[in-house]
Amino acid sequence: MKNIYLVKYGEIAIKGKNRYLFEDALLSNIRNSIKKLGKFHIKKEQGRILIEPEDKDVDKDEVIEQLKKVFGIVAICPGIKNEEISMDSIKETALYYMKNICQKNQYTFKVETRRSDKRFPLNSMEISRDVGAYLLKNMNGQLSVDVHSPQIRLNIELRNSVYVYSMVIPGPGGMPVGTNGKAMLLLSGGIDSPVAGWMIAKRGVEIGAVYFESPPYTSERAKQKVVDLARTIATYTGKMKLFVVPFTKIQMEIYEKCPHDQLTIIMRRMMMKIAERLAKEENALGLITGESIGQVASQTIQSLAVTNAAVELPVFRPLIGFDKEEIVQIAKKINTYEISILPYEDCCTIFVPKHPETKPKLEYILQSEKSLDNMESLLEEAIANKEIIMIE
Ligand code: ATP
Ligand code: MG
């Protein structure tokens, strides 16, 4: 008998002819997420993924913690496997498993059986009934049956082997990263953008990230914070490229030449333009921001429209209809919150106007941008001076 993990996946099972692509991506993402914990056999097994540790002393809790971060996984079921298929071996496996999980207490239980091999002489109901009776007889009076809300739901799956498990640990859902193309996240040190990136990655999109820094107004610590946020996102997505782009000269130029109530919106447009060029170099098909309607002046519906007009690529704003509290809840769940609230300066707060425009009109903004005759070369220079950090 061997310890195993059965992995259940949902949405990706229904993708018709593309199904194997999704399964292969999930398999490879699972492999990457647990490889540092030991050696594993990982394979597809009729609508499930089966993980078998090769070493006996692999840390089970660690494996589960890692799997809980792999998008595409609906549930993780740690259990045991017996390669021999017979009624005797099923009973023996079930008893072995129950003895392991039941301490010296009383439990209510129920047996549920699924069999993909219909040639087996007994049907699912009969197997459950027989195994139930066998356990009642052999567990020294520890068990009683409760078919409605049992404390232990003992699952038996008959496939190429016998599998027994009772715990069904929820996975993150979503789709395997890498199955839905790539997008470029504008990642600041705030609460919102890491959540936005996580949400798009959850839908199977590979993520690259760009951070605009404004030295000497922003510090090395502020940058480190963004690196830490990227690392946290990467615990879900696997490795990721982070571009750090120097933005000070561009901000100074805008500050000198444009009306101050338009600073934020013009700065935002320049960020989008640079992010779009990086996205194209990286074959990314969209941009991601953490904006939500009305949160601040630069996120009114008018401002968002003017920001969008700076680029051709679609801009994904998964938080668009979220309240701050809802965003904070996700940030806490995905472990970015504690990093995001560290009080380091942000490039946008340094050049904030006293009275930012809340209803900008594109034609006036374009008019103001005409005075930025030097901007194209500043954009090019910023991109040329970018730093690339590989986040693992
Ligand atoms: P966040 O919490 O994500 O910083 P925010 O509510 O503070 O969001 P803004 O500062 O107005 O909002 O920024 C809006 C969006 O613009 C951010 O969600 C992020 O996607 C992008 N952004 C802002 N500043 C930067 C930066 N320095 N580098 C990269 N992207 C940025
Ligand atoms: Mg911010």
Coordinates of C-alpha atoms and ligand atoms in Angstrom, one line a residue:
M1 CA 0.0 0.0 0.0
K2 CA 1.2 3.4 -0.9
N3 CA 0.4 7.0 0.1
I4 CA -0.9 9.0 -2.8
Y5 CA -2.7 12.2 -3.6
L6 CA -5.6 12.2 -6.0
V7 CA -6.1 15.5 -7.6
K8 CA -9.5 16.5 -9.0
Y9 CA -10.0 19.2 -11.6
G10 CA -13.2 20.6 -12.9
E11 CA -13.4 23.2 -15.6
I12 CA -10.6 21.8 -17.6
A13 CA -12.2 18.4 -17.9
I14 CA -14.8 19.8 -20.3
K15 CA -12.6 21.4 -22.9
G16 CA -13.2 18.8 -25.7
K17 CA -10.3 18.3 -28.0
N18 CA -8.1 20.7 -26.1
R19 CA -8.5 18.7 -23.0
Y20 CA -5.1 17.1 -23.1
L21 CA -3.4 20.4 -23.4
F22 CA -5.0 21.6 -20.2
E23 CA -4.2 18.3 -18.4
D24 CA -0.6 18.4 -19.6
A25 CA -0.2 22.0 -18.4
L26 CA -1.8 21.1 -15.0
L27 CA 0.5 18.1 -14.7
S28 CA 3.6 20.1 -15.4
N29 CA 2.5 23.0 -13.1
I30 CA 2.0 20.4 -10.3
R31 CA 5.4 18.9 -11.0
N32 CA 7.0 22.3 -10.7
S33 CA 5.2 23.3 -7.5
I34 CA 6.3 20.2 -5.5
K35 CA 9.6 19.3 -7.1
K36 CA 11.6 20.9 -4.2
L37 CA 9.8 18.6 -1.7
G38 CA 11.1 15.3 -3.1
K39 CA 10.7 12.9 -6.0
F40 CA 7.2 12.1 -7.2
H41 CA 5.5 10.0 -9.9
I42 CA 2.8 12.2 -11.4
K43 CA 0.4 10.9 -14.1
K44 CA -3.1 11.2 -15.5
E45 CA -5.5 8.6 -14.4
Q46 CA -9.0 8.7 -16.0
G47 CA -10.1 12.2 -15.1
R48 CA -7.8 12.6 -12.1
I49 CA -4.2 13.3 -11.6
L50 CA -2.4 10.8 -9.4
I51 CA 0.6 11.9 -7.4
E52 CA 2.8 9.2 -5.8
P53 CA 5.7 10.2 -3.6
E54 CA 8.8 8.1 -4.2
D55 CA 10.3 8.8 -0.8
K56 CA 8.5 7.7 2.3
D57 CA 9.3 10.7 4.4
V58 CA 7.9 13.5 2.2
D59 CA 6.2 16.2 4.2
K60 CA 2.6 15.6 3.5
D61 CA 1.4 19.0 4.8
E62 CA 3.9 20.8 2.7
V63 CA 2.8 18.9 -0.4
I64 CA -0.8 19.9 0.3
E65 CA 0.1 23.5 0.9
Q66 CA 1.9 23.7 -2.4
L67 CA -1.0 22.0 -4.3
K68 CA -3.5 24.5 -2.8
K69 CA -1.7 27.1 -4.9
V70 CA -1.9 25.4 -8.3
F71 CA -4.6 26.9 -10.4
G72 CA -6.8 24.3 -12.1
I73 CA -7.0 22.1 -9.0
V74 CA -10.5 21.7 -7.6
A75 CA -9.7 19.3 -4.8
I76 CA -6.8 17.4 -3.3
C77 CA -7.5 14.0 -1.8
P78 CA -4.7 12.4 0.2
G79 CA -5.2 8.7 0.5
I80 CA -3.8 5.3 -0.2
K81 CA -3.5 3.0 -3.2
N82 CA -3.5 -0.8 -3.5
E83 CA -2.6 -2.2 -6.9
E84 CA -4.4 -5.4 -6.3
I85 CA -8.1 -5.3 -7.2
S86 CA -10.3 -7.7 -5.5
M87 CA -13.0 -7.5 -2.9
D88 CA -10.6 -8.7 -0.3
S89 CA -8.0 -6.1 -1.2
I90 CA -10.6 -3.4 -1.1
K91 CA -11.7 -4.4 2.4
E92 CA -8.1 -4.7 3.6
T93 CA -7.2 -1.3 2.2
A94 CA -10.2 0.4 3.7
L95 CA -9.5 -1.1 7.1
Y96 CA -5.8 -0.2 7.0
Y97 CA -6.8 3.4 6.1
M98 CA -9.5 3.7 8.8
K99 CA -7.2 2.3 11.5
N100 CA -4.7 5.0 10.5
I101 CA -7.0 8.0 10.7
C102 CA -9.2 6.9 13.7
Q103 CA -7.6 7.6 17.0
K104 CA -9.1 6.0 20.1
N105 CA -12.5 7.6 19.5
Q106 CA -16.0 6.9 18.3
Y107 CA -16.8 8.0 14.8
T108 CA -19.8 8.0 12.5
F109 CA -19.0 7.0 8.9
K110 CA -20.3 6.2 5.5
V111 CA -18.7 4.4 2.6
E112 CA -19.0 5.8 -0.9
T113 CA -17.7 3.9 -3.9
R114 CA -17.0 4.9 -7.5
R115 CA -15.8 2.4 -10.1
S116 CA -14.6 3.2 -13.5
D117 CA -14.0 -0.5 -14.2
K118 CA -17.6 -1.8 -14.8
R119 CA -16.3 -5.3 -15.2
F120 CA -15.9 -5.7 -11.5
P121 CA -18.5 -8.2 -10.3
L122 CA -20.1 -6.0 -7.6
N123 CA -21.7 -2.6 -8.3
S124 CA -20.8 0.5 -6.3
M125 CA -23.7 0.1 -3.9
E126 CA -22.8 -3.5 -3.1
I127 CA -19.1 -2.7 -2.6
S128 CA -20.0 0.2 -0.2
R129 CA -22.3 -2.1 1.8
D130 CA -19.9 -4.9 2.1
V131 CA -17.0 -2.7 3.0
G132 CA -19.1 -0.9 5.5
A133 CA -20.1 -4.1 7.2
Y134 CA -16.5 -5.3 7.2
L135 CA -15.3 -2.1 8.9
L136 CA -18.1 -2.2 11.5
K137 CA -17.0 -5.8 12.4
N138 CA -13.3 -5.1 12.5
M139 CA -12.9 -1.7 14.1
N140 CA -13.7 -2.8 17.7
G141 CA -16.9 -1.0 18.0
Q142 CA -15.4 2.4 17.2
L143 CA -17.7 3.1 14.2
S144 CA -21.4 3.6 13.6
V145 CA -23.1 4.3 10.3
D146 CA -24.6 7.7 9.5
V147 CA -25.6 8.1 5.9
H148 CA -26.6 11.8 6.1
S149 CA -23.8 13.6 7.9
P150 CA -21.1 11.2 8.7
Q151 CA -17.9 12.4 10.4
I152 CA -15.9 10.2 8.0
R153 CA -16.9 9.9 4.4
L154 CA -14.7 7.0 3.2
N155 CA -14.3 7.2 -0.5
I156 CA -13.3 4.2 -2.5
E157 CA -12.4 4.6 -6.2
L158 CA -11.8 1.6 -8.4
R159 CA -9.6 2.5 -11.3
N160 CA -6.5 0.6 -12.4
S161 CA -5.9 0.3 -8.7
V162 CA -7.9 0.6 -5.5
Y163 CA -7.9 4.1 -4.0
V164 CA -9.2 5.0 -0.6
Y165 CA -9.4 8.5 0.9
S166 CA -11.6 10.6 3.1
M167 CA -10.3 14.1 3.2
V168 CA -11.3 16.4 0.3
I169 CA -9.2 19.6 0.5
P170 CA -10.4 22.4 -1.7
G171 CA -7.9 23.6 -4.3
P172 CA -7.9 27.2 -5.7
G173 CA -10.0 26.4 -8.8
G174 CA -9.4 28.3 -12.0
M175 CA -7.3 27.1 -14.9
P176 CA -3.7 26.0 -15.3
V177 CA -1.3 28.9 -15.8
G178 CA 0.0 28.9 -19.3
T179 CA -3.2 27.7 -21.0
N180 CA -4.6 31.1 -21.7
G181 CA -1.7 33.2 -23.1
K182 CA 0.2 35.9 -21.4
A183 CA -0.5 39.4 -20.0
M184 CA 1.6 42.2 -18.5
L185 CA 0.7 43.3 -15.0
L186 CA 1.4 46.9 -13.9
L187 CA 2.5 46.0 -10.4
S188 CA 2.8 48.8 -7.8
G189 CA 3.5 48.3 -4.1
G190 CA -0.2 48.8 -3.3
I191 CA -2.9 46.5 -2.2
D192 CA -4.8 46.3 -5.5
S193 CA -2.5 45.4 -8.4
P194 CA -1.1 42.1 -6.8
V195 CA -4.7 40.9 -6.3
A196 CA -5.5 41.9 -9.9
G197 CA -2.5 39.9 -11.2
W198 CA -3.5 36.9 -9.1
M199 CA -7.0 37.0 -10.4
I200 CA -6.0 37.0 -14.1
A201 CA -3.4 34.3 -13.4
K202 CA -6.1 32.2 -11.9
R203 CA -7.8 32.1 -15.3
G204 CA -4.7 30.4 -16.7
V205 CA -2.9 33.5 -17.9
E206 CA 0.9 33.6 -17.6
I207 CA 2.0 36.9 -16.0
G208 CA 4.9 39.3 -16.6
A209 CA 5.1 42.4 -14.4
V210 CA 6.4 45.9 -14.7
Y211 CA 7.1 48.3 -11.9
F212 CA 7.9 52.0 -12.4
E213 CA 10.3 53.4 -9.9
S214 CA 11.3 57.0 -9.4
P215 CA 14.7 57.2 -7.7
P216 CA 15.7 59.1 -5.7
Y217 CA 12.1 59.8 -4.6
T218 CA 11.4 56.2 -4.2
S219 CA 13.8 54.0 -2.3
E220 CA 15.4 50.6 -2.7
R221 CA 13.0 49.4 0.0
A222 CA 10.0 50.3 -2.1
K223 CA 11.4 48.3 -4.9
Q224 CA 12.2 45.4 -2.6
K225 CA 8.6 45.5 -1.5
V226 CA 7.4 45.0 -5.1
V227 CA 9.9 42.2 -5.6
D228 CA 8.4 40.5 -2.5
L229 CA 4.9 41.0 -3.9
A230 CA 6.0 39.4 -7.2
R231 CA 7.5 36.5 -5.3
T232 CA 4.2 36.0 -3.5
I233 CA 2.3 36.0 -6.7
A234 CA 4.9 33.6 -8.2
T235 CA 4.1 31.0 -5.5
Y236 CA 0.9 30.6 -7.5
T237 CA 2.1 31.2 -11.0
G238 CA 5.6 29.8 -11.1
K239 CA 8.5 31.9 -12.3
M240 CA 7.8 35.3 -13.6
K241 CA 9.8 38.2 -15.2
L242 CA 9.7 41.5 -13.4
F243 CA 10.7 44.6 -15.3
V244 CA 11.8 47.6 -13.2
V245 CA 11.6 50.8 -15.3
P246 CA 13.1 54.1 -14.2
F247 CA 10.3 56.7 -14.4
T248 CA 11.7 59.8 -12.8
K249 CA 12.7 61.7 -15.9
I250 CA 9.3 61.1 -17.5
Q251 CA 7.6 62.4 -14.4
M252 CA 9.8 65.5 -14.2
E253 CA 9.1 66.3 -17.8
I254 CA 5.4 66.0 -17.3
Y255 CA 5.6 68.1 -14.1
E256 CA 7.4 70.8 -16.0
K257 CA 5.4 71.0 -19.1
C258 CA 1.8 70.0 -18.3
P259 CA -1.0 71.5 -16.2
H260 CA -0.7 70.1 -12.7
D261 CA -4.3 68.9 -12.4
Q262 CA -3.5 66.6 -15.3
L263 CA -0.3 65.1 -13.9
T264 CA -1.7 61.8 -12.7
I265 CA -3.6 61.0 -15.8
I266 CA -0.8 61.8 -18.1
M267 CA 1.7 59.9 -16.0
R268 CA -0.7 56.9 -16.0
R269 CA -0.9 57.1 -19.8
M270 CA 2.9 57.0 -20.1
M271 CA 3.0 54.0 -17.8
M272 CA 0.5 52.2 -20.1
K273 CA 2.5 53.1 -23.2
I274 CA 5.7 51.6 -21.7
A275 CA 3.9 48.6 -20.4
E276 CA 2.4 48.0 -23.8
R277 CA 5.8 48.0 -25.5
L278 CA 7.2 45.6 -23.0
A279 CA 4.1 43.4 -23.4
K280 CA 4.6 43.3 -27.2
E281 CA 8.3 42.3 -26.7
E282 CA 7.2 39.5 -24.4
N283 CA 4.3 38.3 -26.6
A284 CA 1.8 39.3 -24.0
L285 CA -1.7 40.0 -25.3
G286 CA -3.1 42.3 -22.7
L287 CA -2.3 44.7 -19.8
I288 CA -3.5 44.2 -16.2
T289 CA -4.1 47.0 -13.6
G290 CA -5.6 47.0 -10.1
E291 CA -8.0 49.9 -10.9
S292 CA -11.6 49.9 -9.7
I293 CA -14.2 52.4 -10.7
G294 CA -14.2 55.6 -8.6
Q295 CA -11.6 54.5 -6.1
V296 CA -9.5 57.7 -6.7
A297 CA -9.5 60.6 -9.1
S298 CA -7.5 58.7 -11.7
Q299 CA -10.1 55.8 -11.6
T300 CA -13.3 57.7 -12.5
I301 CA -14.9 56.2 -15.6
Q302 CA -13.7 59.3 -17.6
S303 CA -10.1 58.8 -16.4
L304 CA -10.2 55.1 -17.2
A305 CA -11.4 55.9 -20.7
V306 CA -8.5 58.4 -21.2
T307 CA -6.0 55.9 -19.8
N308 CA -7.3 53.2 -22.2
A309 CA -6.9 55.5 -25.2
A310 CA -3.1 55.5 -24.6
V311 CA -2.8 51.9 -25.8
E312 CA -4.1 49.4 -28.3
L313 CA -3.8 46.3 -26.2
P314 CA -6.9 45.4 -24.2
V315 CA -6.6 46.4 -20.5
F316 CA -7.8 43.9 -18.0
R317 CA -9.1 45.3 -14.7
P318 CA -10.4 42.4 -12.8
L319 CA -11.2 44.5 -9.7
I320 CA -13.3 47.0 -11.6
G321 CA -16.5 46.4 -9.6
F322 CA -14.9 45.5 -6.3
D323 CA -15.1 47.6 -3.1
K324 CA -11.8 48.1 -1.2
E325 CA -12.9 45.7 1.6
E326 CA -13.5 42.9 -0.9
I327 CA -10.0 43.5 -2.4
V328 CA -8.4 43.5 1.0
Q329 CA -10.1 40.1 1.8
I330 CA -8.5 38.5 -1.3
A331 CA -5.1 40.2 -0.5
K332 CA -5.2 38.6 2.9
K333 CA -6.1 35.3 1.5
I334 CA -3.3 35.2 -1.0
N335 CA -0.7 36.6 1.5
T336 CA 0.1 39.9 -0.3
Y337 CA -1.7 42.2 2.2
E338 CA 1.0 42.3 4.9
I339 CA 3.6 43.2 2.3
S340 CA 1.4 45.8 0.6
I341 CA 0.7 47.8 3.8
L342 CA 4.3 48.4 4.5
P343 CA 4.6 52.2 4.4
Y344 CA 7.1 52.9 1.7
E345 CA 6.7 55.8 -0.7
D346 CA 5.0 55.3 -4.1
C347 CA 6.1 57.1 -7.2
C348 CA 2.6 58.4 -7.8
T349 CA 2.2 60.0 -4.4
I350 CA 5.3 62.1 -4.9
F351 CA 4.0 64.1 -7.8
V352 CA 0.3 64.2 -6.9
P353 CA -1.5 67.3 -7.8
K354 CA -3.5 69.2 -5.2
H355 CA -6.6 69.2 -7.3
P356 CA -6.5 66.3 -9.7
E357 CA -8.8 66.3 -12.7
T358 CA -11.6 63.8 -12.1
K359 CA -13.3 64.2 -15.5
P360 CA -10.6 64.5 -18.0
K361 CA -11.4 64.9 -21.7
L362 CA -9.1 63.1 -24.1
E363 CA -8.8 66.0 -26.5
Y364 CA -7.5 68.3 -23.8
I365 CA -5.1 65.7 -22.5
L366 CA -3.8 65.1 -26.0
Q367 CA -3.4 68.9 -26.4
S368 CA -1.3 69.0 -23.2
E369 CA 0.8 66.1 -24.3
K370 CA 1.8 68.0 -27.4
S371 CA 4.2 70.0 -25.3
L372 CA 6.0 66.8 -24.4
D373 CA 8.1 67.0 -27.6
N374 CA 10.9 65.0 -26.0
M375 CA 8.6 62.2 -24.7
E376 CA 9.3 59.6 -27.3
S377 CA 13.0 59.5 -26.6
L378 CA 12.3 59.5 -22.9
L379 CA 10.1 56.5 -23.2
E380 CA 12.7 54.7 -25.3
E381 CA 15.4 55.6 -22.8
A382 CA 13.3 54.3 -19.9
I383 CA 12.8 51.0 -21.6
A384 CA 16.5 50.8 -22.6
N385 CA 17.4 51.3 -18.9
K386 CA 15.0 48.7 -17.5
E387 CA 16.2 46.1 -15.0
I388 CA 15.0 42.6 -15.4
I389 CA 14.5 40.5 -12.3
M390 CA 13.7 36.8 -12.6
I391 CA 11.3 35.9 -9.9
E392 CA 11.2 32.2 -8.9
Ligands
ATP1 P1 -2.5 49.7 -6.1 O1 -3.0 49.4 -4.8 O2 -2.5 48.6 -7.1 O3 -1.3 50.6 -6.2 P2 -4.1 52.1 -6.2 O4 -5.4 52.0 -5.7 O5 -3.0 52.6 -5.3 O6 -3.7 50.7 -6.7 P3 -3.2 53.8 -8.2 O7 -1.9 54.1 -7.5 O8 -4.0 54.9 -8.8 O9 -4.2 52.9 -7.5 O10 -2.7 52.9 -9.5 C1 -3.7 52.3 -10.3 C2 -3.0 51.1 -11.0 O11 -1.9 51.6 -11.8 C3 -2.4 50.2 -10.1 O12 -3.3 49.2 -9.6 C4 -1.3 49.6 -10.9 O13 -1.8 48.6 -11.7 C5 -0.8 50.7 -11.7 N1 0.3 51.4 -11.1 C6 0.3 52.5 -10.3 N2 1.6 52.8 -9.9 C7 2.4 52.0 -10.5 C8 3.8 51.7 -10.4 N3 4.7 52.6 -9.8 N4 4.3 50.7 -11.2 C9 3.5 49.9 -11.9 N5 2.2 50.0 -11.9 C10 1.6 51.0 -11.2
MG2 MG -0.9 52.6 -5.8

